[in-house]
CSV table of C-alpha atoms in Angstrom, one decimal:
chain,number,residue,atom,x,y,z
A,627,MET,CA,197.4,-62.3,83.3
A,628,SER,CA,198.5,-61.6,79.5
A,629,GLY,CA,196.6,-62.4,76.5
A,630,LEU,CA,193.4,-62.6,77.9
A,631,THR,CA,190.6,-64.3,76.7
A,632,ASP,CA,188.0,-61.6,74.9
A,633,GLY,CA,185.1,-60.3,77.1
A,634,ASP,CA,181.9,-58.7,76.8
A,635,ASP,CA,181.6,-54.5,77.8
A,636,LEU,CA,185.6,-54.4,78.8
A,637,ASP,CA,188.4,-55.7,77.7
A,638,ARG,CA,189.4,-58.8,79.7
A,639,GLU,CA,193.0,-56.9,80.6
A,640,THR,CA,190.7,-54.3,82.1
A,641,LEU,CA,188.5,-56.5,84.2
A,642,ALA,CA,191.3,-58.7,85.1
A,643,ARG,CA,193.1,-56.0,86.5
A,644,SER,CA,190.6,-54.2,88.3
A,645,PHE,CA,190.5,-56.7,91.0
A,646,ASP,CA,193.7,-55.2,92.7
A,647,ALA,CA,191.3,-51.5,93.4
A,648,THR,CA,188.8,-54.3,95.2
A,649,ALA,CA,191.2,-56.2,96.9
A,650,ALA,CA,190.3,-55.6,100.5
A,651,ALA,CA,186.2,-56.1,99.5
A,652,TYR,CA,187.7,-59.4,97.6
A,653,GLU,CA,189.1,-61.0,101.3
A,654,LEU,CA,185.9,-59.5,103.1
A,655,GLY,CA,183.3,-61.0,100.4
A,656,ARG,CA,184.7,-64.2,99.0
A,657,PRO,CA,184.6,-67.6,100.5
A,658,ASP,CA,187.1,-70.2,101.3
A,659,TYR,CA,187.2,-73.4,99.5
A,660,PRO,CA,185.1,-76.5,101.1
A,661,ASP,CA,187.0,-79.5,102.4
A,662,GLU,CA,185.6,-81.5,100.5
A,663,ALA,CA,187.7,-80.5,97.0
A,664,LEU,CA,191.0,-80.1,98.6
A,665,SER,CA,190.1,-84.1,99.9
A,666,PHE,CA,189.2,-84.7,95.6
A,667,TRP,CA,193.2,-83.4,95.1
A,668,ASP,CA,194.5,-85.2,97.7
A,669,GLY,CA,193.3,-88.3,96.8
A,670,TYR,CA,195.3,-87.6,93.7
A,671,ALA,CA,198.5,-86.9,95.8
A,672,ALA,CA,198.5,-83.9,95.5
A,673,PHE,CA,199.8,-82.8,99.2
A,674,GLU,CA,202.4,-85.4,100.1
A,675,ARG,CA,204.3,-84.4,103.3
A,676,ASP,CA,207.5,-82.4,101.9
A,677,ALA,CA,205.1,-81.9,98.6
A,678,SER,CA,206.3,-78.8,96.9
A,679,VAL,CA,202.7,-77.0,96.2
A,680,LEU,CA,202.7,-73.8,94.1
A,681,ASP,CA,199.5,-71.2,94.8
A,682,LEU,CA,199.3,-69.7,91.0
A,683,VAL,CA,198.1,-66.1,90.9
A,684,ALA,CA,196.9,-66.6,94.7
A,685,GLY,CA,195.5,-63.6,95.3
A,686,ALA,CA,194.2,-63.2,98.6
A,687,GLY,CA,195.2,-66.5,99.6
A,688,LYS,CA,192.2,-67.8,99.9
A,689,LEU,CA,193.9,-71.3,99.1
A,690,THR,CA,197.0,-70.9,100.3
A,691,ARG,CA,195.3,-70.8,104.0
A,692,LEU,CA,193.9,-74.1,103.5
A,693,LEU,CA,196.7,-76.1,102.1
A,694,PRO,CA,198.2,-78.6,104.8
A,695,VAL,CA,201.5,-77.7,106.6
A,696,THR,CA,203.0,-80.5,105.9
A,697,CYS,CA,203.6,-79.3,102.6
A,698,ARG,CA,206.4,-76.8,101.3
A,699,VAL,CA,203.5,-73.8,99.9
A,700,HIS,CA,205.1,-71.2,97.6
A,701,ALA,CA,202.9,-68.2,96.1
A,702,VAL,CA,202.8,-66.1,93.1
A,703,GLU,CA,200.5,-63.0,92.4
A,704,PRO,CA,200.7,-60.6,90.0
A,705,LEU,CA,198.7,-57.2,91.7
A,706,PRO,CA,200.3,-55.1,94.6
A,707,GLN,CA,197.0,-54.8,96.3
A,708,MET,CA,196.2,-58.6,96.1
A,709,ARG,CA,199.5,-59.3,97.4
A,710,GLN,CA,199.4,-56.8,100.5
A,711,GLN,CA,195.9,-59.1,101.4
A,712,PHE,CA,198.2,-62.3,101.0
A,713,VAL,CA,200.8,-60.8,103.1
A,714,ALA,CA,198.5,-59.9,105.7
A,715,ALA,CA,196.7,-63.0,105.8
A,716,VAL,CA,199.3,-66.1,104.8
A,717,PRO,CA,202.1,-63.9,106.8
A,718,ASP,CA,204.4,-67.6,106.8
A,719,VAL,CA,204.4,-67.9,102.9
A,720,GLU,CA,206.5,-65.9,101.1
A,721,VAL,CA,204.2,-64.7,97.6
A,722,LEU,CA,206.4,-63.9,94.7
A,723,VAL,CA,205.1,-61.0,92.1
A,724,GLY,CA,204.6,-63.2,88.2
A,725,THR,CA,202.2,-64.1,85.9
A,726,ALA,CA,200.9,-67.7,84.9
A,727,GLU,CA,202.3,-67.0,81.9
A,728,GLN,CA,206.0,-65.9,83.3
A,729,ILE,CA,206.2,-68.2,86.7
A,730,PRO,CA,208.8,-66.9,88.3
A,731,PHE,CA,210.9,-70.4,89.4
A,732,ASP,CA,213.1,-73.3,87.8
A,733,ASP,CA,211.8,-75.7,86.0
A,734,ASP,CA,210.8,-79.2,87.8
A,735,THR,CA,210.1,-77.2,91.0
A,736,PHE,CA,207.1,-78.6,92.3
A,737,ASP,CA,204.8,-81.8,93.0
A,738,THR,CA,201.3,-80.0,92.8
A,739,VAL,CA,200.5,-76.5,91.4
A,740,LEU,CA,196.7,-75.1,91.7
A,741,VAL,CA,194.8,-72.0,90.4
A,742,GLY,CA,192.1,-70.9,92.2
A,743,GLN,CA,189.7,-68.9,91.0
A,744,ALA,CA,191.8,-67.3,88.0
A,745,PHE,CA,192.2,-70.0,85.3
A,746,HIS,CA,190.0,-68.3,83.0
A,747,TRP,CA,192.1,-65.3,82.7
A,748,PHE,CA,194.9,-66.8,81.8
A,749,ASP,CA,196.4,-66.7,78.5
A,750,GLN,CA,195.7,-70.9,78.3
A,751,ASP,CA,198.4,-72.4,76.3
A,752,VAL,CA,201.3,-70.0,77.1
A,753,ALA,CA,200.0,-70.8,81.0
A,754,LEU,CA,199.6,-74.5,80.5
A,755,ASP,CA,203.0,-74.5,78.8
A,756,GLU,CA,204.7,-72.8,81.9
A,757,ILE,CA,202.5,-74.8,84.6
A,758,ALA,CA,204.1,-77.7,82.9
A,759,ARG,CA,207.6,-76.8,83.0
A,760,VAL,CA,207.7,-76.2,86.7
A,761,LEU,CA,206.3,-79.2,87.2
A,762,LYS,CA,208.2,-82.2,88.4
A,763,PRO,CA,207.7,-85.2,85.9
A,764,SER,CA,205.2,-86.9,88.6
A,765,GLY,CA,203.3,-83.7,89.2
A,766,GLY,CA,199.9,-82.6,88.7
A,767,LEU,CA,197.6,-79.6,88.1
A,768,GLY,CA,194.9,-78.6,90.2
A,769,LEU,CA,191.7,-75.9,89.3
A,770,ILE,CA,188.8,-74.9,91.2
A,771,TRP,CA,186.3,-72.4,91.1
A,772,ASN,CA,183.6,-71.0,93.8
A,773,GLU,CA,180.6,-70.0,91.8
A,774,ASP,CA,177.2,-69.1,92.9
A,775,ASP,CA,174.6,-71.5,93.0
A,776,VAL,CA,172.2,-68.7,91.5
A,777,GLY,CA,169.1,-70.9,91.7
A,778,ALA,CA,169.1,-72.0,95.6
A,779,ALA,CA,167.8,-68.6,96.5
A,780,ALA,CA,165.8,-66.0,95.5
A,781,TRP,CA,167.5,-63.4,96.4
A,782,MET,CA,170.1,-64.3,94.7
A,783,SER,CA,168.4,-64.5,91.8
A,784,ASP,CA,167.2,-60.9,91.9
A,785,ILE,CA,170.4,-60.2,92.0
A,786,VAL,CA,172.4,-62.0,89.5
A,787,ASP,CA,172.0,-59.3,86.6
A,788,GLU,CA,174.4,-56.9,88.6
A,789,LYS,CA,177.0,-59.8,89.5
A,790,ARG,CA,177.3,-61.2,86.0
A,791,SER,CA,176.8,-64.5,87.7
A,792,LEU,CA,176.0,-66.5,84.9
A,793,ALA,CA,179.2,-65.9,83.1
A,794,ALA,CA,180.7,-69.6,83.9
A,795,SER,CA,183.9,-68.8,84.9
A,796,THR,CA,184.7,-72.7,84.2
A,797,VAL,CA,184.2,-71.9,80.6
A,798,VAL,CA,187.2,-70.2,78.6
A,799,GLY,CA,185.7,-68.6,75.3
A,800,ASP,CA,183.7,-71.6,74.0
A,801,HIS,CA,185.1,-74.1,75.5
A,802,PRO,CA,184.8,-76.3,78.7
A,803,VAL,CA,188.2,-76.0,80.9
A,804,VAL,CA,187.7,-79.5,81.4
A,805,ASP,CA,188.4,-79.6,77.4
A,806,VAL,CA,191.2,-77.2,77.0
A,807,LEU,CA,193.2,-78.5,80.0
A,808,GLY,CA,192.4,-82.2,78.7
A,809,GLY,CA,193.2,-81.0,75.1
A,810,HIS,CA,196.4,-79.9,76.2
A,811,CYS,CA,199.4,-82.2,75.3
A,812,ALA,CA,201.7,-82.0,78.3
A,813,PHE,CA,198.2,-83.4,80.8
A,814,GLY,CA,196.6,-86.4,80.9
A,815,PRO,CA,193.1,-87.0,81.5
A,816,VAL,CA,191.3,-84.7,83.5
A,817,ALA,CA,189.3,-85.8,86.7
A,818,SER,CA,186.4,-83.3,87.9
A,819,PHE,CA,184.6,-82.8,91.5
A,820,GLU,CA,181.6,-80.4,92.4
A,821,CYS,CA,179.6,-79.7,95.3
A,822,ARG,CA,177.4,-78.2,96.7
A,823,TRP,CA,177.4,-75.9,100.2
A,824,GLN,CA,176.2,-72.9,101.6
A,825,ARG,CA,178.3,-70.3,104.1
A,826,GLU,CA,176.8,-67.8,106.4
A,827,THR,CA,177.9,-64.1,106.3
A,828,SER,CA,176.4,-61.2,106.6
A,829,ILE,CA,174.3,-58.2,104.1
A,830,GLU,CA,178.3,-56.8,104.1
A,831,GLY,CA,179.8,-59.9,103.6
A,832,VAL,CA,177.5,-60.3,100.2
A,833,LEU,CA,177.9,-56.1,99.2
A,834,ALA,CA,181.6,-57.2,99.3
A,835,ASP,CA,181.6,-60.2,97.1
A,836,ILE,CA,179.5,-58.4,94.8
A,837,LEU,CA,182.1,-55.2,94.4
A,838,SER,CA,184.8,-57.3,94.2
A,839,ARG,CA,183.3,-59.0,91.0
A,840,SER,CA,185.5,-57.6,87.7
A,841,TYR,CA,182.3,-56.4,85.7
A,842,VAL,CA,181.9,-54.0,89.3
A,843,SER,CA,185.1,-53.3,90.3
A,844,ALA,CA,185.6,-52.4,87.0
A,845,MET,CA,182.3,-49.6,86.8
A,846,PRO,CA,183.0,-46.2,88.0
A,847,THR,CA,182.2,-45.5,91.7
A,848,ASP,CA,179.2,-44.1,91.1
A,849,ASP,CA,178.0,-46.6,89.3
A,850,GLN,CA,179.5,-49.3,91.9
A,851,LEU,CA,177.5,-47.6,94.7
A,852,ALA,CA,174.2,-47.6,92.4
A,853,VAL,CA,175.1,-51.7,92.3
A,854,LEU,CA,175.2,-52.1,95.7
A,855,THR,CA,172.3,-50.0,96.8
A,856,ARG,CA,170.0,-52.2,94.3
A,857,SER,CA,171.1,-55.5,95.8
A,858,ARG,CA,171.1,-54.3,99.2
A,859,GLU,CA,167.5,-53.8,98.5
A,860,ALA,CA,166.5,-56.4,96.7
A,861,ILE,CA,168.3,-59.2,99.3
A,862,GLU,CA,166.4,-57.1,102.1
A,863,GLY,CA,163.6,-57.0,100.1
A,864,HIS,CA,163.4,-60.9,100.7
A,865,LEU,CA,165.0,-61.7,104.1
A,866,GLY,CA,163.8,-58.4,105.9
A,867,VAL,CA,165.3,-54.7,106.5
A,868,GLY,CA,168.3,-55.0,108.5
A,869,VAL,CA,168.9,-58.9,108.3
A,870,GLU,CA,171.9,-59.8,109.9
A,871,ARG,CA,172.9,-63.2,108.8
A,872,VAL,CA,172.8,-64.0,104.9
A,873,GLU,CA,173.0,-68.3,103.5
A,874,TYR,CA,175.2,-67.7,100.6
A,875,PRO,CA,175.0,-70.6,98.4
A,876,TYR,CA,177.6,-71.7,96.3
A,877,ARG,CA,178.3,-74.4,93.9
A,878,THR,CA,182.2,-75.6,93.9
A,879,VAL,CA,183.7,-77.2,90.7
A,880,ALA,CA,187.4,-78.6,91.1
A,881,PHE,CA,189.7,-80.8,88.3
A,882,TRP,CA,193.2,-82.7,88.5
A,883,SER,CA,195.2,-84.0,86.1
A,884,ALA,CA,198.7,-85.1,86.3
A,885,LEU,CA,201.4,-84.7,83.5
A,886,ALA,CA,200.8,-87.0,80.8
A,887,LYS,CA,203.5,-90.1,80.6
A,888,ASP,CA,206.2,-89.8,78.1
């Protein structure tokens, strides 16, 4: 995750690497991806039988564990604590050390490369060159993000500043991801997908999600605890003290682009 783009209060490299310290919170708090998004990719033949699929910067394996068993699935993840979470969650898939800018596979290896919740951390031009290198000539790239559907719940609107949720990860610098991907010479037209959905979780799950956000995970411990305390109070102010189940609203956005034809 080198060559990261500009950030706000902390540099992007520090923010990106802060995920390692809160890998367990990431596993507990972050959602899986909706079936509809995988069906969107499947419509572009991303998961043909025996297809070789790479989950690039796979984190705790949230995306990897959803991929069809009929594919030959591989994973790359740079952070050691995230790899530990991955191994515990997806023991049947080997996860290699590597980055999007240095993918540890040969040319023309994969039919499909997928990136969940991470493309905005990459040096995009370098990473897209590398992804194009490891893709077979008929291959394609899928990108996906789960983002908070902030307007769908009053309690979420109250904690949005704590999480920096409005900093859309589907925008890289001043450019929408669809423009970054579509503007790269190795890739063809970009197709997009969006859906809104809710995940039932606990208040502890919501707090773990907050802790796993880069702007929170990079804070000193006392500041993290203050954010979590304020967030719990805000949620309980809407849903009641001791609330057991929380409906967490998400907006999922996915993209697909095949390698451009010569």
